[in-house]
Short mmCIF file of C-alpha atoms (C1' of nucleotides) in Angstrom, two decimals:
data_model
loop_
_atom_site.label_atom_id
_atom_site.label_comp_id
_atom_site.label_asym_id
_atom_site.label_seq_id
_atom_site.Cartn_x
_atom_site.Cartn_y
_atom_site.Cartn_z
CA MET N 1 0.02 -0.04 0.21
CA LEU N 2 0.98 3.54 -0.94
CA SER N 3 1.79 5.73 2.29
CA LYS N 4 -0.06 8.83 3.13
CA LYS N 5 3.14 10.53 2.90
CA THR N 6 3.81 9.33 -0.88
CA LYS N 7 0.06 10.15 -1.93
CA TYR N 8 -0.20 13.70 -0.58
CA GLY N 9 3.53 14.51 -1.38
CA LEU N 10 2.50 13.44 -5.27
CA LYS N 11 -0.61 15.49 -4.81
CA ALA N 12 1.44 18.41 -3.77
CA LEU N 13 3.99 18.13 -6.40
CA THR N 14 1.05 17.95 -9.08
CA TYR N 15 -0.41 21.00 -7.50
CA ILE N 16 2.51 23.03 -7.68
CA ALA N 17 3.58 21.92 -11.41
CA ARG N 18 0.09 23.08 -12.25
CA LYS N 19 0.51 26.57 -10.86
CA LYS N 20 0.95 29.42 -13.79
CA GLY N 21 4.48 31.41 -13.00
CA ASP N 22 7.49 30.79 -10.80
CA ALA N 23 6.23 32.16 -7.93
CA PRO N 24 6.64 29.58 -4.90
CA VAL N 25 3.72 28.21 -3.54
CA ARG N 26 2.94 28.34 0.30
CA VAL N 27 2.37 25.11 2.37
CA SER N 28 -0.96 26.42 3.75
CA GLU N 29 -2.25 26.97 0.15
CA ILE N 30 -1.39 23.39 -0.91
CA ALA N 31 -2.58 22.22 2.46
CA GLU N 32 -6.28 23.86 2.21
CA SER N 33 -6.67 22.97 -1.46
CA GLU N 34 -5.48 19.18 -1.39
CA ASN N 35 -6.94 18.63 2.05
CA ILE N 36 -3.72 17.90 3.63
CA PRO N 37 -2.73 18.08 7.15
CA PRO N 38 -0.52 21.26 7.18
CA LYS N 39 1.90 20.02 9.67
CA PHE N 40 2.07 16.72 7.98
CA LEU N 41 2.56 18.42 4.56
CA GLU N 42 5.24 20.69 5.41
CA SER N 43 7.37 17.69 6.44
CA ILE N 44 6.83 15.79 3.61
CA LEU N 45 7.74 19.11 1.25
CA LEU N 46 10.76 19.13 3.32
CA THR N 47 11.81 16.08 2.34
CA LEU N 48 11.34 16.48 -1.07
CA ARG N 49 13.40 19.81 -0.85
CA LYS N 50 16.30 17.94 0.91
CA SER N 51 16.06 15.39 -1.85
CA GLY N 52 16.36 17.95 -4.44
CA VAL N 53 13.15 17.87 -6.06
CA LEU N 54 11.75 21.11 -4.51
CA GLY N 55 13.49 24.19 -3.74
CA SER N 56 12.21 26.44 -0.97
CA LYS N 57 12.04 30.36 -0.27
CA LYS N 58 12.03 31.35 3.38
CA GLY N 59 10.37 34.25 5.01
CA LYS N 60 7.34 36.51 3.94
CA HIS N 61 6.11 35.55 -0.13
CA GLY N 62 8.12 32.21 0.49
CA GLY N 63 7.13 28.91 -0.27
CA TYR N 64 8.24 25.72 -2.50
CA TYR N 65 8.73 25.46 -5.85
CA LEU N 66 9.98 23.10 -8.76
CA ARG N 67 13.87 23.14 -9.11
CA GLN N 68 13.66 21.67 -12.66
CA ASP N 69 10.85 21.49 -15.43
CA SER N 70 7.64 19.24 -14.86
CA THR N 71 8.93 17.20 -17.54
CA GLU N 72 12.32 16.45 -16.15
CA VAL N 73 10.98 15.37 -13.02
CA LYS N 74 10.86 11.38 -13.04
CA MET N 75 8.43 9.39 -11.48
CA THR N 76 11.12 6.92 -10.09
CA ASP N 77 13.01 9.64 -8.66
CA VAL N 78 9.77 10.63 -6.43
CA MET N 79 8.79 7.55 -5.51
CA ARG N 80 11.85 6.49 -4.16
CA VAL N 81 12.08 9.73 -2.11
CA LEU N 82 8.64 9.53 -0.77
CA GLU N 83 8.12 5.72 -0.65
CA GLY N 84 11.62 4.16 -0.95
CA PRO N 85 12.06 1.13 -2.82
CA ILE N 86 10.05 0.37 -5.94
CA ALA N 87 10.90 -3.47 -5.22
CA MET N 88 8.42 -5.63 -3.13
CA VAL N 89 11.55 -7.53 -1.68
CA PRO N 90 14.95 -6.05 -0.88
CA CYS N 91 16.34 -8.87 -2.84
CA VAL N 92 15.26 -7.65 -6.02
CA SER N 93 15.80 -3.95 -5.61
CA LEU N 94 17.98 -1.91 -7.83
CA ASN N 95 18.53 0.89 -5.39
CA PHE N 96 18.02 -0.79 -1.80
CA TYR N 97 19.43 -4.08 -2.06
CA GLU N 98 19.54 -6.63 0.64
CA LYS N 99 20.04 -10.34 0.86
CA CYS N 100 17.20 -12.44 2.54
CA ASP N 101 18.10 -14.13 6.02
CA ASP N 102 16.04 -17.45 4.67
CA CYS N 103 16.95 -17.80 1.46
CA PRO N 104 20.50 -19.55 0.59
CA ASP N 105 20.31 -19.10 -3.18
CA GLU N 106 18.44 -16.19 -4.63
CA ASN N 107 18.73 -17.32 -8.13
CA LEU N 108 16.65 -20.70 -6.94
CA CYS N 109 13.86 -18.81 -4.96
CA SER N 110 10.44 -18.58 -6.90
CA VAL N 111 9.41 -15.48 -5.31
CA ASN N 112 12.65 -13.56 -6.25
CA LYS N 113 11.60 -14.76 -9.84
CA LEU N 114 8.23 -13.10 -9.67
CA MET N 115 8.98 -9.76 -8.00
CA ILE N 116 11.62 -9.16 -10.35
CA GLN N 117 8.67 -9.21 -12.96
CA VAL N 118 6.55 -7.09 -10.96
CA ARG N 119 9.09 -4.88 -10.39
CA ASP N 120 10.45 -4.46 -14.11
CA ASN N 121 6.50 -3.71 -15.10
CA THR N 122 6.52 -1.19 -12.32
CA LEU N 123 9.37 0.32 -13.20
CA LYS N 124 8.53 0.63 -16.93
CA VAL N 125 5.40 3.06 -15.89
CA PHE N 126 7.45 5.00 -13.63
CA ARG N 127 10.09 5.55 -15.63
CA SER N 128 7.69 6.57 -18.67
CA THR N 129 5.66 8.95 -16.57
CA THR N 130 6.80 12.57 -15.15
CA LEU N 131 5.26 15.34 -12.97
CA ALA N 132 4.13 16.81 -16.27
CA ASP N 133 2.15 13.51 -17.39
CA LEU N 134 0.64 13.33 -13.56
CA SER N 135 -0.38 17.32 -13.82
CA ALA N 136 -1.81 17.15 -17.43
CA THR N 137 -4.67 15.32 -16.49
CA MET R 1 6.88 -3.81 0.86
CA LEU R 2 5.75 -7.85 0.56
CA SER R 3 4.86 -8.98 4.16
CA LYS R 4 7.06 -11.81 5.47
CA LYS R 5 3.49 -13.86 5.37
CA THR R 6 3.15 -13.42 1.93
CA LYS R 7 6.86 -14.29 1.12
CA TYR R 8 6.77 -17.41 3.59
CA GLY R 9 3.47 -18.59 2.25
CA LEU R 10 4.63 -18.17 -1.15
CA LYS R 11 7.69 -20.27 -0.40
CA ALA R 12 5.43 -22.80 1.32
CA LEU R 13 3.17 -23.49 -1.67
CA THR R 14 6.28 -23.70 -3.96
CA TYR R 15 7.67 -26.46 -1.55
CA ILE R 16 4.48 -28.15 -1.62
CA ALA R 17 4.00 -28.06 -5.35
CA ARG R 18 7.25 -29.30 -5.96
CA LYS R 19 6.89 -32.43 -3.67
CA LYS R 20 5.86 -35.51 -6.00
CA GLY R 21 3.19 -37.52 -4.90
CA ASP R 22 -0.27 -36.48 -3.12
CA ALA R 23 0.70 -36.93 0.33
CA PRO R 24 0.15 -34.10 2.92
CA VAL R 25 3.23 -32.40 3.97
CA ARG R 26 4.02 -31.75 7.39
CA VAL R 27 4.41 -27.97 8.55
CA SER R 28 7.32 -28.69 10.18
CA GLU R 29 8.79 -30.33 7.03
CA ILE R 30 8.46 -26.96 5.18
CA ALA R 31 9.58 -24.93 8.09
CA GLU R 32 12.80 -26.87 8.45
CA SER R 33 13.41 -26.56 4.99
CA GLU R 34 12.63 -23.31 3.93
CA ASN R 35 14.09 -21.41 7.23
CA ILE R 36 10.65 -20.38 8.43
CA PRO R 37 9.60 -19.95 11.97
CA PRO R 38 7.32 -23.21 12.33
CA LYS R 39 4.51 -21.83 14.63
CA PHE R 40 4.24 -18.27 12.28
CA LEU R 41 3.88 -21.03 9.23
CA GLU R 42 1.26 -22.81 10.82
CA SER R 43 -0.82 -19.64 10.83
CA ILE R 44 0.08 -18.95 7.50
CA LEU R 45 -0.68 -22.37 5.99
CA LEU R 46 -4.07 -22.15 7.96
CA THR R 47 -5.36 -19.03 6.11
CA LEU R 48 -4.49 -20.71 2.99
CA ARG R 49 -6.66 -23.70 3.93
CA LYS R 50 -9.55 -21.63 4.84
CA SER R 51 -9.50 -19.66 1.62
CA GLY R 52 -9.60 -23.02 -0.25
CA VAL R 53 -6.22 -22.84 -1.84
CA LEU R 54 -4.84 -25.55 0.63
CA GLY R 55 -6.64 -28.90 2.01
CA SER R 56 -5.27 -30.35 5.33
CA LYS R 57 -5.25 -33.86 7.03
CA LYS R 58 -5.01 -34.01 10.95
CA GLY R 59 -3.47 -36.48 12.76
CA LYS R 60 -0.30 -38.79 12.48
CA HIS R 61 0.77 -38.61 8.66
CA GLY R 62 -1.27 -35.33 8.25
CA GLY R 63 -0.41 -32.29 6.70
CA TYR R 64 -1.00 -29.83 4.13
CA TYR R 65 -1.85 -30.76 0.21
CA LEU R 66 -3.12 -28.52 -2.98
CA ARG R 67 -6.63 -28.92 -3.64
CA GLN R 68 -5.91 -28.18 -7.43
CA ASP R 69 -3.44 -29.09 -9.84
CA SER R 70 -0.40 -26.19 -9.32
CA THR R 71 -0.79 -25.11 -12.73
CA GLU R 72 -4.60 -24.08 -11.70
CA VAL R 73 -3.40 -21.97 -8.74
CA LYS R 74 -3.34 -18.40 -10.12
CA MET R 75 -0.72 -15.55 -8.32
CA THR R 76 -4.03 -13.02 -8.20
CA ASP R 77 -5.78 -15.76 -5.68
CA VAL R 78 -2.94 -16.45 -3.70
CA MET R 79 -1.81 -12.59 -3.52
CA ARG R 80 -5.32 -11.52 -2.55
CA VAL R 81 -5.18 -13.89 0.27
CA LEU R 82 -2.09 -13.31 1.51
CA GLU R 83 -0.99 -9.82 0.89
CA GLY R 84 -4.72 -8.56 0.54
CA PRO R 85 -5.35 -5.45 -2.24
CA ILE R 86 -3.02 -5.91 -5.48
CA ALA R 87 -3.66 -2.29 -5.56
CA MET R 88 -1.37 0.47 -4.20
CA VAL R 89 -4.53 2.60 -3.25
CA PRO R 90 -7.78 1.33 -2.64
CA CYS R 91 -9.46 3.74 -4.68
CA VAL R 92 -7.90 1.77 -7.70
CA SER R 93 -8.70 -1.64 -6.05
CA LEU R 94 -10.75 -4.03 -7.98
CA ASN R 95 -11.62 -6.32 -5.13
CA PHE R 96 -10.85 -3.93 -2.13
CA TYR R 97 -12.38 -0.50 -3.49
CA GLU R 98 -12.54 2.20 -1.20
CA LYS R 99 -13.22 5.96 -1.62
CA CYS R 100 -10.49 8.40 -0.55
CA ASP R 101 -11.37 10.61 2.22
CA ASP R 102 -9.37 13.42 1.01
CA CYS R 103 -10.28 13.52 -2.76
CA PRO R 104 -13.59 14.83 -4.22
CA ASP R 105 -13.22 13.44 -7.41
CA GLU R 106 -10.93 10.50 -8.33
CA ASN R 107 -11.53 11.10 -12.03
CA LEU R 108 -9.36 14.30 -11.35
CA CYS R 109 -6.77 12.76 -9.35
CA SER R 110 -3.58 12.33 -10.77
CA VAL R 111 -2.50 9.74 -8.20
CA ASN R 112 -5.47 7.40 -9.34
CA LYS R 113 -4.49 7.46 -12.96
CA LEU R 114 -0.95 6.70 -12.07
CA MET R 115 -1.87 3.89 -9.87
CA ILE R 116 -4.09 2.36 -12.16
CA GLN R 117 -1.25 1.88 -14.25
CA VAL R 118 0.84 0.08 -11.84
CA ARG R 119 -2.19 -2.20 -11.06
CA ASP R 120 -2.62 -3.22 -14.42
CA ASN R 121 0.78 -3.95 -15.06
CA THR R 122 0.99 -5.98 -11.74
CA LEU R 123 -2.35 -8.11 -12.40
CA LYS R 124 -1.15 -8.46 -15.72
CA VAL R 125 2.01 -10.67 -14.33
CA PHE R 126 0.00 -12.16 -11.83
CA ARG R 127 -2.61 -13.46 -14.05
CA SER R 128 -0.07 -14.84 -16.29
CA THR R 129 1.54 -16.73 -13.50
CA THR R 130 0.38 -20.02 -11.67
CA LEU R 131 2.13 -21.79 -9.14
CA ALA R 132 3.18 -24.63 -11.39
CA ASP R 133 5.36 -21.50 -12.66
CA LEU R 134 7.14 -20.75 -9.43
CA SER R 135 7.48 -24.23 -9.24
CA ALA R 136 9.07 -24.63 -12.16
CA THR R 137 12.36 -23.00 -11.72
"C1'" DG M 1 -3.59 -45.56 24.46
"C1'" DT M 2 0.04 -42.89 22.60
"C1'" DA M 3 2.42 -39.84 19.28
"C1'" DA M 4 2.05 -36.76 15.86
"C1'" DT M 5 -0.27 -33.98 13.68
"C1'" DC M 6 -3.23 -29.83 12.51
"C1'" DC M 7 -6.53 -25.86 14.90
"C1'" DC M 8 -7.77 -22.30 17.14
"C1'" DT M 9 -7.35 -18.26 20.34
"C1'" DA M 10 -4.92 -15.11 22.97
"C1'" DC M 11 -0.84 -12.73 23.52
"C1'" DT M 12 3.01 -9.69 22.85
"C1'" DA M 13 7.49 -6.73 21.65
"C1'" DA M 14 8.95 -3.97 18.11
"C1'" DA M 15 8.28 -1.25 14.19
"C1'" DT M 16 6.06 2.17 11.16
"C1'" DC M 17 2.81 5.18 10.07
"C1'" DG M 18 0.19 9.60 10.42
"C1'" DA M 19 0.07 13.01 12.60
"C1'" DT M 20 1.02 17.26 16.13
"C1'" DA M 21 3.97 20.65 18.98
"C1'" DG M 22 6.76 24.28 19.57
"C1'" DG M 23 10.22 26.78 18.65
"C1'" DA M 24 14.09 28.71 15.58
"C1'" DT M 25 15.43 31.26 11.68
"C1'" DT M 26 14.54 34.20 7.69
"C1'" DA M 27 12.96 37.59 4.54
"C1'" DA M 28 9.90 41.24 2.97
"C1'" DT M 29 7.87 45.57 4.21
"C1'" DA M 30 6.01 49.24 6.66
"C1'" DT G 1 13.88 48.71 13.06
"C1'" DA G 2 9.70 46.35 14.35
"C1'" DT G 3 6.23 43.07 12.53
"C1'" DT G 4 4.48 39.50 9.88
"C1'" DA G 5 4.52 35.51 7.40
"C1'" DA G 6 6.92 31.95 5.85
"C1'" DT G 7 9.76 28.00 6.09
"C1'" DC G 8 13.13 24.72 9.00
"C1'" DC G 9 13.94 21.62 12.76
"C1'" DT G 10 13.55 18.47 16.35
"C1'" DA G 11 10.85 16.08 19.39
"C1'" DT G 12 7.01 13.35 20.49
"C1'" DC G 13 2.76 10.55 20.57
"C1'" DG G 14 -0.88 7.39 19.81
"C1'" DA G 15 -3.15 3.67 16.98
"C1'" DT G 16 -2.19 0.43 13.91
"C1'" DT G 17 0.31 -3.84 11.62
"C1'" DT G 18 3.87 -6.94 11.59
"C1'" DA G 19 6.17 -11.08 13.05
"C1'" DG G 20 6.19 -13.89 15.49
"C1'" DT G 21 5.39 -16.96 20.64
"C1'" DA G 22 2.28 -19.50 24.07
"C1'" DG G 23 -0.58 -23.06 25.12
"C1'" DG G 24 -3.74 -26.11 24.68
"C1'" DG G 25 -7.77 -28.82 21.85
"C1'" DA G 26 -8.94 -31.70 18.43
"C1'" DT G 27 -8.05 -35.61 15.28
"C1'" DT G 28 -5.94 -39.54 13.28
"C1'" DA G 29 -2.45 -43.69 12.57
"C1'" DC G 30 -0.72 -47.21 14.71
#
DNA sequence: GTAATCCCTACTAAATCGATAGGATTAATA
DNA sequence: TATTAATCCTATCGATTTAGTAGGGATTAC
């Protein structure tokens, strides 16, 4: 299941991308418009900024803005920042690989093989989708 | 992330499917062979039995067995029993649909659209895979 | 009758999730 | 310079889920 964090983060990014102009967008504005708890959203946008997806401006008239054009913001990156690994098991993750405790040889593991297929198909979707696609709708 | 429950369940089903003959397989045998905590595995096989995937025989020489040929055991069914919804958000789930609290209209929701694509691709994998495929490897 | 096996309920420790609280810092502007 | 509006940062918290464990009851083969 997708965490609320990821869901809220995607909605907020979409909201920012849809805004005309480059002026920073206030957390409170997004929170109100998208029905997201403001303090929770604050922490989410903070992690997006720390990861480089968003930039921010402090003080009056401050807020968050995209650091690249929305066509450059890939879902693979956003999802990894917000949700973590895209794979359903660590032993199949490209960016967060970990060996399973119980598995003597993952080449012989039936779960491994199945989850590689799921991962590849999910990656295909995320790789071919940008924030611009989300906000186009 | 895939729960341990699902992972163990898939491994146990694979183990049973690979066994020659129709004799019931003991929980303790599977647990030992697959490095799964026995009491935990017991509860997992119980839910698989209650959902109709496995049958069981009590008493001495008892154990669990497949109720259908492994080519008939679809991953969609197994995954739904063990892991729950295949979709990453309830508003996109075929079998466990629920409306989002925060979303006024899911037809306008960017997350919804993205997650439908992920769901469809994941379903494609699970629909085209049976337990026989897992145990063939 | 005894040993082996599944069946069932209840419990628990640890981790994660979804938030909330409160103040520190920074910037615009009057 | 004082005020106000915003982000920044750390800490905390309650609820839920996860990953088991415990203990006994019921059933069957021999």
